[in-house]
XYZ file of N, CA and C in Angstrom:
435
model
N 225.521 208.173 7.920
C 226.122 207.323 6.916
C 227.465 207.910 6.499
N 228.460 207.070 6.437
C 229.786 207.505 6.032
C 229.853 207.556 4.503
N 230.517 208.595 3.991
C 230.645 208.801 2.549
C 232.104 209.021 2.173
N 232.416 208.701 0.946
C 233.758 208.873 0.414
C 233.640 209.421 -1.002
N 234.637 210.185 -1.431
C 234.664 210.716 -2.796
C 236.012 210.396 -3.439
N 235.970 210.189 -4.744
C 237.171 209.952 -5.549
C 237.135 210.914 -6.728
N 238.299 211.462 -7.048
C 238.471 212.275 -8.251
C 239.684 211.724 -8.977
N 239.526 211.501 -10.272
C 240.658 211.038 -11.069
C 240.587 211.669 -12.455
N 241.695 211.597 -13.132
C 241.781 211.995 -14.525
C 242.385 210.832 -15.302
N 242.036 210.720 -16.572
C 242.588 209.668 -17.417
C 242.457 210.090 -18.871
N 243.056 209.285 -19.744
C 243.008 209.554 -21.183
C 242.230 208.451 -21.879
N 241.366 208.844 -22.794
C 240.596 207.871 -23.567
C 241.525 207.116 -24.507
N 241.113 205.901 -24.845
C 241.865 205.164 -25.861
C 241.776 205.936 -27.162
N 242.718 205.717 -28.027
C 242.829 206.513 -29.250
C 241.593 206.449 -30.140
N 240.937 205.323 -30.179
C 239.822 205.182 -31.119
C 238.452 205.154 -30.427
N 238.290 205.875 -29.320
C 236.999 205.924 -28.637
C 235.994 206.662 -29.530
N 234.797 206.110 -29.602
C 233.762 206.684 -30.460
C 232.643 207.280 -29.616
N 231.758 208.017 -30.278
C 230.569 208.545 -29.595
C 229.743 207.396 -29.037
N 229.633 206.323 -29.797
C 228.874 205.154 -29.331
C 229.514 204.561 -28.076
N 230.860 204.527 -28.021
C 231.554 204.047 -26.820
C 231.205 204.925 -25.620
N 231.229 206.237 -25.825
C 230.900 207.161 -24.732
C 229.460 206.965 -24.260
N 228.553 206.801 -25.187
C 227.153 206.590 -24.815
C 226.975 205.305 -24.024
N 227.610 204.231 -24.459
C 227.531 202.955 -23.719
C 228.156 203.088 -22.338
N 229.290 203.775 -22.263
C 229.952 203.991 -20.975
C 229.006 204.699 -20.007
N 228.348 205.757 -20.474
C 227.437 206.522 -19.615
C 226.215 205.700 -19.213
N 225.630 204.964 -20.135
C 224.473 204.125 -19.809
C 224.837 203.092 -18.747
N 225.972 202.440 -18.946
C 226.423 201.416 -18.006
C 226.734 202.019 -16.637
N 227.438 203.143 -16.630
C 227.799 203.798 -15.365
C 226.552 204.239 -14.610
N 225.612 204.811 -15.305
C 224.388 205.287 -14.645
C 223.604 204.130 -14.035
N 223.481 203.045 -14.770
C 222.751 201.888 -14.250
C 223.445 201.308 -13.013
N 224.736 201.101 -13.108
C 225.473 200.488 -11.995
C 225.587 201.433 -10.804
N 225.814 202.717 -11.057
C 225.885 203.680 -9.954
C 224.564 203.750 -9.210
N 223.469 203.725 -9.956
C 222.148 203.754 -9.340
C 221.932 202.523 -8.454
N 222.389 201.372 -8.903
C 222.251 200.130 -8.143
C 222.965 200.186 -6.793
N 224.138 200.833 -6.756
C 224.945 200.812 -5.526
C 224.914 202.121 -4.743
N 224.219 203.142 -5.254
C 224.083 204.397 -4.512
C 225.244 205.351 -4.658
N 225.844 205.380 -5.844
C 226.954 206.296 -6.114
C 226.448 207.409 -7.022
N 226.882 208.637 -6.756
C 226.537 209.787 -7.578
C 227.816 210.477 -8.027
N 227.702 211.332 -9.051
C 228.883 212.054 -9.495
C 228.742 212.609 -10.888
N 229.870 213.086 -11.410
C 229.900 213.715 -12.723
C 231.161 213.324 -13.481
N 231.027 213.339 -14.802
C 232.136 213.036 -15.697
C 232.289 214.189 -16.673
N 233.501 214.733 -16.746
C 233.819 215.804 -17.691
C 234.713 215.213 -18.773
N 234.544 215.711 -19.997
C 235.282 215.143 -21.125
C 235.672 216.235 -22.112
N 236.901 216.131 -22.591
C 237.340 216.979 -23.693
C 238.387 216.246 -24.514
N 238.078 216.010 -25.775
C 239.047 215.519 -26.747
C 239.957 214.416 -26.204
N 239.351 213.397 -25.629
C 240.121 212.256 -25.151
C 240.578 212.339 -23.713
N 240.243 213.387 -23.012
C 240.638 213.524 -21.597
C 239.392 213.497 -20.713
N 239.473 212.705 -19.641
C 238.390 212.586 -18.676
C 238.801 213.165 -17.328
N 237.832 213.722 -16.617
C 237.964 214.022 -15.195
C 236.642 213.578 -14.583
N 236.733 212.711 -13.583
C 235.514 212.216 -12.954
C 235.572 212.422 -11.451
N 234.425 212.829 -10.897
C 234.209 212.937 -9.454
C 233.039 212.020 -9.146
N 233.220 211.113 -8.183
C 232.094 210.298 -7.745
C 232.156 210.102 -6.244
N 230.972 209.843 -5.657
C 230.827 209.836 -4.194
C 229.770 208.815 -3.785
N 229.902 208.343 -2.556
C 228.917 207.403 -2.030
C 229.476 206.652 -0.842
N 228.762 205.616 -0.397
C 229.264 204.791 0.695
C 230.606 204.163 0.289
N 231.562 204.058 1.206
C 232.899 203.567 0.848
C 232.923 202.240 0.087
N 232.127 201.260 0.480
C 232.130 199.975 -0.224
C 231.630 200.135 -1.660
N 230.619 200.968 -1.864
C 230.089 201.209 -3.208
C 231.099 201.978 -4.054
N 231.753 202.962 -3.457
C 232.785 203.719 -4.173
C 233.906 202.780 -4.608
N 234.302 201.881 -3.737
C 235.359 200.914 -4.083
C 234.920 200.021 -5.238
N 233.680 199.567 -5.207
C 233.159 198.717 -6.283
C 233.186 199.459 -7.621
N 232.730 200.693 -7.626
C 232.722 201.502 -8.852
C 234.156 201.775 -9.310
N 235.022 202.098 -8.361
C 236.411 202.416 -8.711
C 237.119 201.212 -9.326
N 236.855 200.029 -8.821
C 237.455 198.824 -9.407
C 236.990 198.646 -10.856
N 235.711 198.897 -11.099
C 235.172 198.786 -12.459
C 235.840 199.817 -13.379
N 236.018 201.035 -12.876
C 236.669 202.089 -13.657
C 238.106 201.695 -13.986
N 238.821 201.188 -13.008
C 240.222 200.799 -13.234
C 240.346 199.701 -14.287
N 239.340 198.825 -14.370
C 239.385 197.722 -15.337
C 238.923 198.127 -16.741
N 238.330 199.301 -16.879
C 237.781 199.710 -18.169
C 238.876 199.793 -19.229
N 238.534 199.334 -20.413
C 239.470 199.381 -21.543
C 239.265 200.624 -22.396
N 238.372 201.522 -21.949
C 238.103 202.737 -22.716
C 239.034 203.893 -22.351
N 239.879 203.679 -21.337
C 240.818 204.736 -20.962
C 242.100 204.125 -20.430
N 243.089 204.992 -20.268
C 244.403 204.567 -19.754
C 245.003 205.735 -18.974
N 246.082 205.474 -18.260
C 246.794 206.540 -17.563
C 246.002 207.177 -16.440
N 245.228 206.382 -15.711
C 244.421 206.919 -14.611
C 245.330 207.517 -13.534
N 245.044 208.754 -13.161
C 245.767 209.439 -12.087
C 244.749 209.854 -11.036
N 244.887 209.325 -9.856
C 243.976 209.677 -8.761
C 244.386 211.033 -8.192
N 243.435 211.973 -8.189
C 243.694 213.294 -7.634
C 243.361 213.339 -6.144
N 242.342 212.606 -5.741
C 242.030 212.474 -4.320
C 241.078 211.316 -4.102
N 241.141 210.805 -2.911
C 240.180 209.821 -2.405
C 240.113 210.083 -0.918
N 238.957 210.575 -0.464
C 238.859 210.941 0.941
C 237.413 210.925 1.428
N 237.248 210.854 2.730
C 235.897 210.930 3.300
C 235.304 212.313 3.047
N 233.983 212.352 2.850
C 233.270 213.620 2.703
C 232.082 213.606 3.664
N 231.664 214.795 4.055
C 230.576 214.898 5.024
C 229.201 214.854 4.378
N 229.136 215.177 3.071
C 227.852 215.168 2.370
C 228.107 215.005 0.871
N 227.062 214.656 0.153
C 227.169 214.528 -1.306
C 227.138 215.916 -1.948
N 227.960 216.078 -2.947
C 227.963 217.323 -3.716
C 227.117 217.208 -4.981
N 226.867 215.978 -5.433
C 226.127 215.752 -6.673
C 225.013 214.736 -6.466
N 224.229 214.943 -5.423
C 223.198 213.971 -5.062
C 222.096 213.827 -6.109
N 221.966 214.771 -7.022
C 220.948 214.686 -8.070
C 221.448 213.988 -9.340
N 222.698 213.590 -9.348
C 223.317 213.062 -10.560
C 223.874 211.662 -10.346
N 223.188 210.644 -10.884
C 223.728 209.284 -10.830
C 225.040 209.250 -11.613
N 225.073 209.942 -12.733
C 226.314 210.189 -13.475
C 226.044 211.290 -14.481
N 226.304 212.524 -14.063
C 226.169 213.642 -14.969
C 227.328 213.638 -15.950
N 227.129 214.211 -17.114
C 228.176 214.246 -18.131
C 228.097 215.558 -18.896
N 229.253 216.121 -19.187
C 229.320 217.259 -20.089
C 230.709 217.330 -20.713
N 230.729 217.961 -21.862
C 232.008 218.274 -22.522
C 232.462 219.629 -21.991
N 233.765 219.779 -21.835
C 234.301 221.007 -21.253
C 235.393 221.583 -22.147
N 235.632 222.882 -22.031
C 236.773 223.473 -22.746
C 238.076 222.930 -22.160
N 239.131 222.863 -22.960
C 240.400 222.334 -22.452
C 240.950 223.130 -21.268
N 240.744 224.423 -21.271
C 241.263 225.246 -20.169
C 240.575 224.898 -18.846
N 239.294 224.589 -18.904
C 238.561 224.212 -17.690
C 239.069 222.888 -17.153
N 239.253 221.927 -18.045
C 239.755 220.621 -17.621
C 241.157 220.742 -17.030
N 242.004 221.527 -17.648
C 243.361 221.735 -17.143
C 243.344 222.415 -15.776
N 242.501 223.415 -15.617
C 242.400 224.127 -14.339
C 241.958 223.169 -13.227
N 240.977 222.332 -13.500
C 240.492 221.394 -12.477
C 241.512 220.297 -12.182
N 242.192 219.841 -13.216
C 243.202 218.801 -13.020
C 244.356 219.312 -12.164
N 244.721 220.570 -12.338
C 245.846 221.141 -11.604
C 245.480 221.728 -10.245
N 244.200 221.779 -9.933
C 243.756 222.335 -8.642
C 244.080 221.374 -7.501
N 244.100 221.901 -6.312
C 244.272 221.078 -5.122
C 242.942 220.406 -4.794
N 242.951 219.088 -4.700
C 241.739 218.331 -4.379
C 241.726 217.859 -2.934
N 242.792 218.085 -2.224
C 242.852 217.665 -0.824
C 242.165 218.693 0.051
N 241.270 218.241 0.880
C 240.585 219.126 1.813
C 241.478 219.372 3.017
N 241.510 220.592 3.486
C 242.291 220.909 4.678
C 241.482 220.699 5.950
N 240.201 220.434 5.820
C 239.326 220.306 6.988
C 239.827 219.277 8.006
N 240.213 218.058 7.591
C 240.662 217.094 8.593
C 241.912 217.550 9.358
N 242.850 218.196 8.656
C 244.071 218.657 9.318
C 243.781 219.783 10.299
N 242.754 220.566 10.008
C 242.409 221.695 10.861
C 241.397 221.324 11.944
N 240.963 220.075 11.938
C 239.970 219.650 12.912
C 238.593 220.228 12.621
N 238.362 220.611 11.377
C 237.099 221.216 10.968
C 236.102 220.119 10.622
N 235.047 220.003 11.388
C 234.033 218.985 11.153
C 233.068 219.350 10.035
N 233.097 220.595 9.579
C 232.152 221.012 8.550
C 232.521 220.463 7.174
N 233.751 220.001 7.021
C 234.162 219.417 5.754
C 234.245 220.421 4.626
N 234.965 221.518 4.837
C 235.054 222.548 3.799
C 235.637 221.972 2.513
N 235.149 222.465 1.394
C 235.507 221.938 0.088
C 236.928 222.322 -0.313
N 237.565 221.436 -1.051
C 238.888 221.713 -1.612
C 238.736 222.718 -2.756
N 239.864 223.280 -3.187
C 239.835 224.211 -4.319
C 239.295 223.527 -5.569
N 239.702 222.278 -5.795
C 239.230 221.541 -6.960
C 237.721 221.347 -6.941
N 237.194 220.971 -5.782
C 235.751 220.764 -5.681
C 235.001 222.081 -5.855
N 235.535 223.155 -5.317
C 234.899 224.465 -5.507
C 234.823 224.821 -6.989
N 235.915 224.583 -7.720
C 235.920 224.846 -9.163
C 234.884 223.988 -9.884
N 234.844 222.710 -9.547
C 233.909 221.801 -10.182
C 232.466 222.200 -9.893
N 232.163 222.501 -8.653
C 230.802 222.903 -8.287
C 230.393 224.192 -8.992
N 231.307 225.145 -9.062
C 231.009 226.409 -9.754
C 230.755 226.157 -11.239
N 231.633 225.383 -11.853
C 231.466 225.063 -13.272
C 230.135 224.350 -13.501
N 229.864 223.341 -12.676
C 228.651 222.536 -12.867
C 227.397 223.389 -12.723
N 227.370 224.252 -11.741
C 226.179 225.081 -11.543
C 226.011 226.089 -12.678
N 227.116 226.563 -13.256
C 227.013 227.533 -14.347
C 226.646 226.875 -15.670
N 226.850 225.568 -15.780
C 226.569 224.851 -17.020
C 225.371 223.920 -16.883
N 224.592 224.062 -15.847
C 223.543 223.078 -15.549
C 222.545 222.875 -16.686
N 222.363 223.855 -17.526
C 221.424 223.669 -18.641
C 222.058 222.910 -19.805
N 223.364 222.688 -19.758
C 224.053 222.027 -20.863
C 224.639 220.680 -20.477
N 224.224 220.137 -19.378
C 224.729 218.830 -18.958
C 223.659 217.780 -19.208
N 224.107 216.549 -19.245
C 223.221 215.440 -19.593
C 223.094 214.488 -18.406
N 221.879 214.246 -18.007
C 221.636 213.335 -16.876
C 221.939 211.939 -17.257
């Protein structure tokens, strides 16, 4: 099965509430589960970073919904590329709050994999994905399914 991953960052609207965030997560989890998309959402003080993965058509469907959302603005795509396997197969949509330094480090990391340019079929992870995976595994007791 072919898989694709997208990573983006965006800014929440000025008056986003806890209730808005809860509804966003409930809706995302339900819809992601329906189409077979997994991933994680990081949040700090109005800033989002999201990684999601799945079959290309499902990823496109989810991405279109994200682009239309009125809960954020200024979406910047960090990467969109094929992946060889899921990195967050246990998470329909994991969520956690992060320190600002962590979000900044991940936003500024390289998300492009060098594997395709090097002819590497193993699909080695980008620096950004390595940071995200390390962070996620170290915070696994503090994330919300």
